[in-house]
Amino acid sequence: NSERKKGGRKLKPNCRRRSLYVDFSDVGWNDWIVAPPGYNAFYCDGECPFPLADHLNSTNHAIVQTLVHSVKASAVPQACCVPTELSPISMLYLDEYDKVILKNYQEMVVEGCGCR
Amino acid sequence: ESTATRMSGDGEDSKLTVGTASNGGKGSKQEVIQAFESSLLSMFGLKSRPRPRKNPVIPQYMLDLYLEQVKNPDDIQVNFNIRDKSVSSANTARSFFHRETEEDYEESRVGSSRHYRFQIDTIPDNEVVTGAELRLYCQGINISSPMTNTDDRPSEYQFLHRINVHEILEPADEGGESIKRLIDSKVVDIRNSSWESFDIRPAVAKWKASQEENHGVEVELTEVQNSQISPHKDHVRLRRSSDLAASEWQRQRPLLITYTDDGKRPTRSKR
C-alpha cells in the first residue's frame, strides 16, 4: 500500500504461466519435423510477493526466502518463478538417415508455475 | 539467450522469434540460430540437422501412431501405450523399409518366400529394443466361383493361408540352404484386406547387439490346408508386382517398426 501511495508504481504481475508458441517453421525445421507444426511451450514469469499465496505453489523454502527478502531485500533475492509441472509432447520427424521416427519428449510443455 | 530470443508481450500470446535487438548484425543472427539449433538438436538426440530428401515417404502407420498418441493432448504419456504390445517402457518408434536392391536377387524370388534385410544400425547404442513388429499388407482377393473341394474338409479352409516369418541364422552358401528358425506365424483369410503384424523383437534385439548377425528374415506363404505354396501368393504384398504403381507400393510394402527406450525417465520433484 505504501508503495502505491508514494510513486504510484505499477506492481509487477504475480508469478503465473504465460503463453509461448514455438513454431517450427520460424526456425526452418518444418522440412524434417512432420508433426506437430509447432507447440505451446509456455513459460513462467512474474513476481513472488510476500506473503506467498497458496496458488503460487510455493515450497516451504520459498516462503522463508520471500519472508527474509521482505525485510532484507538487498541481501536475499526473491524466490524464483519457475515451472513446477511439465508434460511431454510427441514428435514425428525424419532423422539424419531419412528414417521416420516418432518420439515422446518429456518435460516439454509447462503445465504449472510456482515460486521456488 | 538474452540477446537472441525475444518474447513479445507480457502475459499475452507470445511467439518465439530470433531477434537482433542488441547488436543487430547478420553474422550474429546466424550464430544465434546455429547455437539455438545445436542445443535443440542435442536435446532431440540428433548429431546434425536432418536434411531430408524431397517428398519423403511417411508410412501411414507412423502417422496413425502419432495421431493415437496426441488424441488426448492433456494426457500424453512419455511412454507409448500401444494395445496388445508389450512395449510399455518404449518412448521411441522407428520405421524401416527393407533394402530395395535385394528385390533383384534371384534367390529371394524362389517360390512364395521372400527375404528382407533391414538396416537398423541407425538406432543409437543407448536405446534398448523393447518391441519390433514386421507389418505386411494382405490385399483381399475377390474370388467369385467356389474353389474345388478336393477332400472332406470344408472349402472355407481353402481361403486360409499361413504366413510364416523366419529369422535367418545363417545365409545360404552356394547351392546350399540357409539355416533359419520360425519366429512368428499367422493365418489370414485371402478374401480380406488387412495389415498383419508379426513380432520379431528377439531377432531385432539380437541384430542390434551384433550387426554381423543381421541376415534378415524370410517370409513364407503357404496354404493352411496342405502346406503347399499358395497359388495366390500376390495376395500378400511381399514384393512389388509389375502392375503396381510406385506410390501404391510405397503404401503397401513391408514395414519394420522398432520400439525403443532411451532410458530417459521423467524427473521426480523432491519435496
CSV table of C-alpha atoms in Angstrom, one decimal:
chain,number,residue,atom,x,y,z
A,1,ASN,CA,0.0,0.0,0.0
A,2,SER,CA,2.8,2.4,0.9
A,3,GLU,CA,4.5,1.8,-2.4
A,4,ARG,CA,1.3,2.6,-4.3
A,5,LYS,CA,0.8,5.8,-2.4
A,6,LYS,CA,4.4,7.0,-2.9
A,7,GLY,CA,5.1,6.8,-6.5
A,8,GLY,CA,2.0,5.2,-8.0
A,9,ARG,CA,4.4,2.5,-9.3
A,10,LYS,CA,2.7,-0.3,-11.2
A,11,LEU,CA,3.1,-3.6,-9.4
A,12,LYS,CA,4.5,-6.4,-11.4
A,13,PRO,CA,2.1,-9.2,-12.0
A,14,ASN,CA,2.3,-12.3,-9.9
A,15,CYS,CA,4.1,-15.5,-11.0
A,16,ARG,CA,2.0,-17.4,-13.4
A,17,ARG,CA,2.1,-19.3,-16.7
A,18,ARG,CA,2.3,-17.2,-19.9
A,19,SER,CA,1.7,-18.2,-23.5
A,20,LEU,CA,4.6,-19.1,-25.7
A,21,TYR,CA,4.1,-20.8,-29.0
A,22,VAL,CA,7.2,-22.3,-30.7
A,23,ASP,CA,6.6,-22.5,-34.4
A,24,PHE,CA,8.9,-25.0,-36.2
A,25,SER,CA,8.6,-23.1,-39.5
A,26,ASP,CA,10.1,-20.0,-37.8
A,27,VAL,CA,13.4,-21.8,-37.4
A,28,GLY,CA,13.0,-23.6,-40.7
A,29,TRP,CA,12.5,-27.0,-39.1
A,30,ASN,CA,9.2,-27.8,-40.9
A,31,ASP,CA,11.1,-29.7,-43.6
A,32,TRP,CA,12.1,-32.5,-41.2
A,33,ILE,CA,9.5,-32.3,-38.4
A,34,VAL,CA,6.4,-33.9,-39.9
A,35,ALA,CA,4.1,-33.2,-36.9
A,36,PRO,CA,3.2,-31.1,-35.0
A,37,PRO,CA,3.8,-27.8,-36.8
A,38,GLY,CA,4.7,-26.2,-33.5
A,39,TYR,CA,3.7,-26.4,-29.9
A,40,ASN,CA,2.6,-24.5,-26.9
A,41,ALA,CA,5.7,-24.5,-24.8
A,42,PHE,CA,4.5,-21.8,-22.3
A,43,TYR,CA,6.8,-20.1,-19.8
A,44,CYS,CA,6.7,-18.8,-16.2
A,45,ASP,CA,7.0,-15.2,-15.3
A,46,GLY,CA,6.1,-12.8,-12.6
A,47,GLU,CA,6.7,-11.7,-9.0
A,48,CYS,CA,6.8,-13.9,-5.9
A,49,PRO,CA,5.4,-11.4,-3.5
A,50,PHE,CA,5.3,-11.6,0.3
A,51,PRO,CA,3.2,-13.2,1.7
A,52,LEU,CA,3.1,-16.1,-0.8
A,53,ALA,CA,-0.4,-17.2,-1.6
A,54,ASP,CA,-1.3,-20.9,-1.9
A,55,HIS,CA,-2.0,-20.7,-5.6
A,56,LEU,CA,1.6,-19.7,-6.2
A,57,ASN,CA,2.5,-23.3,-5.5
A,58,SER,CA,5.5,-22.4,-3.4
A,59,THR,CA,7.8,-24.5,-1.4
A,60,ASN,CA,8.5,-24.0,2.4
A,61,HIS,CA,11.9,-22.8,1.5
A,62,ALA,CA,10.5,-20.2,-0.9
A,63,ILE,CA,8.2,-18.9,1.8
A,64,VAL,CA,11.2,-18.5,4.1
A,65,GLN,CA,13.2,-16.8,1.4
A,66,THR,CA,10.4,-14.5,0.5
A,67,LEU,CA,10.0,-13.6,4.2
A,68,VAL,CA,13.7,-12.8,4.6
A,69,HIS,CA,13.6,-10.8,1.3
A,70,SER,CA,10.8,-8.7,2.6
A,71,VAL,CA,12.9,-7.5,5.5
A,72,LYS,CA,16.3,-7.7,4.0
A,73,ALA,CA,15.8,-7.2,0.2
A,74,SER,CA,19.4,-6.3,-0.6
A,75,ALA,CA,20.9,-9.4,0.9
A,76,VAL,CA,18.4,-12.1,-0.2
A,77,PRO,CA,16.8,-12.2,-3.6
A,78,GLN,CA,13.2,-13.0,-4.2
A,79,ALA,CA,12.1,-16.6,-4.8
A,80,CYS,CA,12.1,-17.6,-8.5
A,81,CYS,CA,9.1,-18.1,-10.6
A,82,VAL,CA,9.7,-21.4,-12.3
A,83,PRO,CA,7.9,-24.3,-14.0
A,84,THR,CA,6.6,-26.7,-11.3
A,85,GLU,CA,4.8,-29.1,-13.6
A,86,LEU,CA,5.7,-30.2,-17.1
A,87,SER,CA,4.3,-32.6,-19.6
A,88,PRO,CA,5.7,-34.4,-22.7
A,89,ILE,CA,5.0,-33.9,-26.4
A,90,SER,CA,5.0,-36.4,-29.3
A,91,MET,CA,7.0,-35.5,-32.3
A,92,LEU,CA,7.0,-37.2,-35.7
A,93,TYR,CA,10.2,-36.4,-37.7
A,94,LEU,CA,12.8,-37.6,-40.1
A,95,ASP,CA,16.3,-38.2,-38.7
A,96,GLU,CA,19.6,-37.6,-40.4
A,97,TYR,CA,19.3,-41.0,-42.1
A,98,ASP,CA,15.8,-40.3,-43.6
A,99,LYS,CA,14.2,-42.7,-41.1
A,100,VAL,CA,10.8,-41.7,-39.8
A,101,ILE,CA,10.8,-41.5,-36.0
A,102,LEU,CA,8.0,-41.0,-33.5
A,103,LYS,CA,9.4,-39.9,-30.2
A,104,ASN,CA,7.9,-38.7,-26.9
A,105,TYR,CA,9.9,-35.9,-25.3
A,106,GLN,CA,9.3,-35.4,-21.6
A,107,GLU,CA,9.1,-32.1,-19.9
A,108,MET,CA,8.5,-30.0,-23.0
A,109,VAL,CA,5.3,-28.2,-22.0
A,110,VAL,CA,4.8,-26.1,-18.9
A,111,GLU,CA,1.7,-27.1,-17.1
A,112,GLY,CA,2.1,-25.1,-13.9
A,113,CYS,CA,4.3,-22.4,-12.4
A,114,GLY,CA,5.3,-21.7,-8.9
A,115,CYS,CA,7.7,-19.8,-6.6
A,116,ARG,CA,10.7,-21.9,-5.7
B,1,GLU,CA,19.9,-16.3,-25.0
B,2,SER,CA,19.1,-12.9,-23.5
B,3,THR,CA,20.1,-11.1,-26.7
B,4,ALA,CA,18.8,-13.8,-29.0
B,5,THR,CA,15.4,-14.7,-28.1
B,6,ARG,CA,12.8,-12.1,-27.6
B,7,MET,CA,9.4,-12.9,-26.2
B,8,SER,CA,7.0,-10.3,-27.3
B,9,GLY,CA,4.3,-9.3,-25.0
B,10,ASP,CA,3.9,-9.8,-21.3
B,11,GLY,CA,1.3,-12.2,-20.4
B,12,GLU,CA,-0.2,-12.1,-23.9
B,13,ASP,CA,0.3,-14.6,-26.7
B,14,SER,CA,3.9,-14.7,-27.5
B,15,LYS,CA,5.8,-16.3,-30.2
B,16,LEU,CA,9.5,-17.3,-30.1
B,17,THR,CA,11.3,-15.1,-32.6
B,18,VAL,CA,15.0,-14.8,-33.2
B,19,GLY,CA,15.9,-11.2,-33.0
B,20,THR,CA,18.9,-9.0,-33.1
B,21,ALA,CA,17.8,-6.4,-30.7
B,22,SER,CA,21.2,-5.6,-29.2
B,23,ASN,CA,23.8,-5.9,-31.8
B,24,GLY,CA,21.9,-6.5,-34.9
B,25,GLY,CA,24.5,-7.9,-37.4
B,26,LYS,CA,23.6,-10.6,-39.9
B,27,GLY,CA,26.6,-12.7,-38.7
B,28,SER,CA,25.5,-12.7,-35.1
B,29,LYS,CA,22.0,-13.7,-36.1
B,30,GLN,CA,23.3,-16.7,-37.9
B,31,GLU,CA,25.4,-17.6,-34.8
B,32,VAL,CA,22.4,-17.3,-32.6
B,33,ILE,CA,20.3,-19.5,-34.9
B,34,GLN,CA,23.1,-22.1,-35.0
B,35,ALA,CA,23.5,-22.1,-31.2
B,36,PHE,CA,19.8,-22.4,-30.8
B,37,GLU,CA,19.6,-25.2,-33.3
B,38,SER,CA,22.6,-27.2,-31.9
B,39,SER,CA,21.2,-27.1,-28.4
B,40,LEU,CA,17.8,-28.3,-29.5
B,41,LEU,CA,19.3,-31.0,-31.7
B,42,SER,CA,21.3,-32.2,-28.8
B,43,MET,CA,18.1,-32.3,-26.7
B,44,PHE,CA,16.5,-34.3,-29.5
B,45,GLY,CA,19.4,-36.7,-29.6
B,46,LEU,CA,20.4,-35.8,-33.1
B,47,LYS,CA,24.0,-35.3,-34.3
B,48,SER,CA,23.2,-32.9,-37.0
B,49,ARG,CA,20.2,-31.2,-38.6
B,50,PRO,CA,18.4,-33.7,-40.8
B,51,ARG,CA,18.3,-32.8,-44.5
B,52,PRO,CA,15.5,-35.0,-45.8
B,53,ARG,CA,15.2,-35.6,-49.5
B,54,LYS,CA,12.2,-34.1,-51.3
B,55,ASN,CA,8.8,-35.8,-50.8
B,56,PRO,CA,9.9,-38.3,-48.2
B,57,VAL,CA,7.7,-41.3,-47.6
B,58,ILE,CA,5.9,-41.2,-44.3
B,59,PRO,CA,4.3,-44.5,-43.5
B,60,GLN,CA,0.7,-44.2,-42.7
B,61,TYR,CA,1.2,-46.4,-39.7
B,62,MET,CA,3.6,-43.9,-38.2
B,63,LEU,CA,1.0,-41.1,-38.8
B,64,ASP,CA,-1.6,-43.3,-37.1
B,65,LEU,CA,0.7,-43.9,-34.2
B,66,TYR,CA,1.3,-40.2,-33.8
B,67,LEU,CA,-2.4,-39.4,-34.0
B,68,GLU,CA,-3.2,-42.0,-31.4
B,69,GLN,CA,-0.6,-40.5,-29.2
B,70,VAL,CA,-1.9,-37.0,-29.4
B,71,LYS,CA,-5.6,-37.9,-29.4
B,72,ASN,CA,-5.9,-36.5,-25.9
B,73,PRO,CA,-3.4,-33.6,-25.6
B,74,ASP,CA,-3.9,-33.4,-21.9
B,75,ASP,CA,-2.9,-36.9,-21.4
B,76,ILE,CA,0.2,-37.6,-23.5
B,77,GLN,CA,2.3,-40.2,-21.8
B,78,VAL,CA,6.1,-40.3,-22.0
B,79,ASN,CA,5.9,-43.9,-23.0
B,80,PHE,CA,3.7,-45.4,-25.7
B,81,ASN,CA,0.5,-47.0,-24.7
B,82,ILE,CA,0.1,-49.4,-27.6
B,83,ARG,CA,-2.6,-52.0,-27.2
B,84,ASP,CA,-1.6,-55.7,-27.4
B,85,LYS,CA,2.1,-54.9,-27.4
B,86,SER,CA,4.4,-55.2,-24.5
B,87,VAL,CA,6.3,-52.1,-25.4
B,88,SER,CA,5.2,-50.1,-22.3
B,89,SER,CA,8.6,-48.7,-21.5
B,90,ALA,CA,9.3,-47.5,-25.1
B,91,ASN,CA,9.3,-43.8,-25.8
B,92,THR,CA,10.6,-44.0,-29.4
B,93,ALA,CA,9.2,-45.8,-32.5
B,94,ARG,CA,11.2,-46.1,-35.7
B,95,SER,CA,10.1,-47.3,-39.1
B,96,PHE,CA,12.3,-49.1,-41.6
B,97,PHE,CA,11.8,-50.2,-45.2
B,98,HIS,CA,13.9,-53.1,-46.5
B,99,ARG,CA,16.7,-52.6,-48.9
B,100,GLU,CA,15.0,-52.5,-52.3
B,101,THR,CA,18.0,-53.7,-54.3
B,102,GLU,CA,17.6,-57.1,-52.8
B,103,GLU,CA,14.4,-57.5,-54.9
B,104,ASP,CA,16.7,-58.2,-57.8
B,105,TYR,CA,18.3,-61.2,-56.2
B,106,GLU,CA,17.2,-64.4,-57.8
B,107,GLU,CA,17.3,-66.5,-54.6
B,108,SER,CA,14.8,-64.2,-53.0
B,109,ARG,CA,12.3,-64.8,-55.8
B,110,VAL,CA,12.1,-68.6,-55.3
B,111,GLY,CA,8.6,-69.9,-54.6
B,112,SER,CA,6.4,-67.8,-52.4
B,113,SER,CA,9.0,-66.9,-49.8
B,114,ARG,CA,10.7,-63.6,-49.6
B,115,HIS,CA,13.9,-62.4,-48.0
B,116,TYR,CA,14.1,-59.0,-46.3
B,117,ARG,CA,17.0,-57.3,-44.7
B,118,PHE,CA,16.6,-54.1,-42.7
B,119,GLN,CA,19.4,-51.8,-41.8
B,120,ILE,CA,18.8,-51.0,-38.1
B,121,ASP,CA,22.2,-49.6,-37.3
B,122,THR,CA,20.8,-46.1,-37.1
B,123,ILE,CA,19.2,-47.0,-33.7
B,124,PRO,CA,21.5,-45.3,-31.1
B,125,ASP,CA,23.6,-47.6,-28.9
B,126,ASN,CA,22.0,-46.2,-25.7
B,127,GLU,CA,18.5,-47.3,-26.7
B,128,VAL,CA,17.0,-50.7,-25.7
B,129,VAL,CA,14.8,-52.5,-28.1
B,130,THR,CA,11.5,-53.3,-26.2
B,131,GLY,CA,9.5,-54.3,-29.2
B,132,ALA,CA,9.7,-54.9,-33.0
B,133,GLU,CA,7.0,-55.7,-35.5
B,134,LEU,CA,7.1,-56.7,-39.1
B,135,ARG,CA,4.0,-55.4,-40.8
B,136,LEU,CA,2.8,-57.0,-44.1
B,137,TYR,CA,-0.1,-55.9,-46.2
B,138,CYS,CA,-2.6,-58.5,-47.4
B,139,GLN,CA,-4.7,-57.4,-50.4
B,140,GLY,CA,-8.0,-59.2,-50.4
B,141,ILE,CA,-8.8,-61.3,-53.4
B,142,ASN,CA,-12.2,-61.3,-54.9
B,143,ILE,CA,-13.0,-65.0,-55.5
B,144,SER,CA,-16.3,-65.3,-57.3
B,145,SER,CA,-16.5,-69.0,-58.1
B,146,PRO,CA,-16.2,-71.5,-55.3
B,147,MET,CA,-13.0,-73.4,-55.3
B,148,THR,CA,-12.9,-77.2,-55.9
B,149,ASN,CA,-13.1,-79.1,-52.7
B,150,THR,CA,-10.6,-81.9,-53.1
B,151,ASP,CA,-11.0,-83.6,-49.8
B,152,ASP,CA,-13.5,-83.8,-46.9
B,153,ARG,CA,-12.5,-80.5,-45.3
B,154,PRO,CA,-14.8,-77.6,-45.6
B,155,SER,CA,-14.0,-75.3,-48.6
B,156,GLU,CA,-13.5,-72.4,-46.2
B,157,TYR,CA,-10.1,-73.8,-45.4
B,158,GLN,CA,-9.0,-73.0,-49.0
B,159,PHE,CA,-9.3,-69.3,-48.3
B,160,LEU,CA,-6.9,-69.6,-45.3
B,161,HIS,CA,-3.3,-69.0,-45.8
B,162,ARG,CA,-0.4,-69.2,-43.4
B,163,ILE,CA,2.3,-66.6,-43.2
B,164,ASN,CA,5.5,-67.8,-41.5
B,165,VAL,CA,8.3,-65.4,-40.6
B,166,HIS,CA,11.7,-67.0,-40.1
B,167,GLU,CA,14.8,-65.4,-38.8
B,168,ILE,CA,17.8,-66.3,-41.0
B,169,LEU,CA,20.5,-67.5,-38.7
B,170,GLU,CA,23.0,-68.3,-41.4
B,171,PRO,CA,22.6,-67.3,-45.1
B,172,ALA,CA,22.7,-69.9,-47.8
B,173,ASP,CA,26.1,-70.6,-49.3
B,174,GLU,CA,26.4,-71.7,-52.9
B,175,GLY,CA,23.9,-74.4,-53.7
B,176,GLY,CA,23.0,-74.9,-50.1
B,177,GLU,CA,20.1,-73.7,-48.0
B,178,SER,CA,20.0,-71.1,-45.3
B,179,ILE,CA,19.6,-72.0,-41.6
B,180,LYS,CA,16.6,-70.3,-40.2
B,181,ARG,CA,14.1,-70.5,-37.3
B,182,LEU,CA,10.5,-69.7,-37.2
B,183,ILE,CA,9.8,-66.6,-35.0
B,184,ASP,CA,6.1,-65.8,-35.8
B,185,SER,CA,3.3,-67.2,-37.8
B,186,LYS,CA,-0.3,-66.2,-38.6
B,187,VAL,CA,-3.3,-67.5,-40.5
B,188,VAL,CA,-5.0,-65.0,-42.8
B,189,ASP,CA,-8.1,-65.1,-45.0
B,190,ILE,CA,-7.2,-64.2,-48.5
B,191,ARG,CA,-10.6,-62.6,-49.1
B,192,ASN,CA,-9.8,-59.9,-46.6
B,193,SER,CA,-7.6,-56.8,-46.9
B,194,SER,CA,-5.6,-56.1,-43.8
B,195,TRP,CA,-2.2,-55.3,-42.3
B,196,GLU,CA,-0.8,-58.2,-40.3
B,197,SER,CA,1.8,-57.7,-37.6
B,198,PHE,CA,4.5,-60.2,-36.7
B,199,ASP,CA,6.5,-60.0,-33.5
B,200,ILE,CA,10.2,-60.1,-34.5
B,201,ARG,CA,11.6,-58.5,-31.4
B,202,PRO,CA,14.0,-61.3,-30.5
B,203,ALA,CA,15.7,-61.1,-33.9
B,204,VAL,CA,15.9,-57.3,-33.9
B,205,ALA,CA,17.3,-57.2,-30.4
B,206,LYS,CA,20.0,-59.6,-31.5
B,207,TRP,CA,20.8,-57.6,-34.6
B,208,LYS,CA,21.2,-54.5,-32.6
B,209,ALA,CA,23.6,-56.2,-30.2
B,210,SER,CA,25.6,-57.7,-33.1
B,211,GLN,CA,25.2,-56.3,-36.6
B,212,GLU,CA,27.1,-59.2,-38.1
B,213,GLU,CA,24.2,-61.5,-37.2
B,214,ASN,CA,21.7,-59.4,-39.1
B,215,HIS,CA,21.0,-61.8,-42.1
B,216,GLY,CA,17.4,-60.6,-42.3
B,217,VAL,CA,14.1,-62.5,-42.2
B,218,GLU,CA,12.3,-64.8,-44.6
B,219,VAL,CA,8.6,-64.6,-45.1
B,220,GLU,CA,6.9,-67.7,-46.4
B,221,LEU,CA,3.3,-68.0,-47.6
B,222,THR,CA,1.6,-71.4,-47.6
B,223,GLU,CA,-1.9,-72.8,-47.8
B,224,VAL,CA,-3.2,-73.9,-44.4
B,225,GLN,CA,-4.9,-76.9,-45.9
B,226,ASN,CA,-1.9,-78.7,-47.4
B,227,SER,CA,1.1,-76.6,-46.6
B,228,GLN,CA,1.8,-76.1,-50.3
B,229,ILE,CA,2.9,-73.0,-52.0
B,230,SER,CA,0.0,-70.7,-52.3
B,231,PRO,CA,-1.4,-70.1,-55.8
B,232,HIS,CA,-2.5,-66.7,-54.6
B,233,LYS,CA,0.9,-65.5,-53.5
B,234,ASP,CA,0.3,-61.9,-54.7
B,235,HIS,CA,-2.3,-61.6,-52.0
B,236,VAL,CA,0.4,-60.7,-49.6
B,237,ARG,CA,2.4,-57.7,-50.7
B,238,LEU,CA,5.8,-59.3,-50.4
B,239,ARG,CA,7.3,-57.8,-53.5
B,240,ARG,CA,6.3,-55.2,-55.9
B,241,SER,CA,4.3,-56.6,-58.8
B,242,SER,CA,4.9,-55.1,-62.3
B,243,ASP,CA,1.4,-53.6,-62.5
B,244,LEU,CA,1.7,-51.9,-59.1
B,245,ALA,CA,2.4,-48.1,-59.2
B,246,ALA,CA,5.4,-46.9,-57.2
B,247,SER,CA,3.2,-44.7,-54.9
B,248,GLU,CA,0.9,-47.7,-54.2
B,249,TRP,CA,3.9,-49.9,-53.5
B,250,GLN,CA,5.2,-47.3,-51.0
B,251,ARG,CA,1.9,-47.6,-49.2
B,252,GLN,CA,1.7,-51.3,-49.2
B,253,ARG,CA,5.3,-52.5,-48.9
B,254,PRO,CA,6.5,-54.4,-45.8
B,255,LEU,CA,7.5,-52.2,-42.9
B,256,LEU,CA,9.6,-52.8,-39.8
B,257,ILE,CA,8.7,-50.8,-36.7
B,258,THR,CA,11.0,-50.9,-33.7
B,259,TYR,CA,10.1,-49.6,-30.2
B,260,THR,CA,13.0,-48.5,-28.1
B,261,ASP,CA,13.6,-47.0,-24.7
B,262,ASP,CA,16.3,-44.3,-24.5
B,263,GLY,CA,16.3,-44.6,-20.7
B,264,LYS,CA,15.4,-41.0,-20.1
B,265,ARG,CA,12.9,-41.2,-17.3
B,266,PRO,CA,10.8,-38.2,-16.1
B,267,THR,CA,12.5,-36.4,-13.2
B,268,ARG,CA,10.6,-36.6,-10.0
B,269,SER,CA,10.5,-33.4,-7.9
B,270,LYS,CA,11.7,-33.7,-4.3
B,271,ARG,CA,9.5,-32.4,-1.6
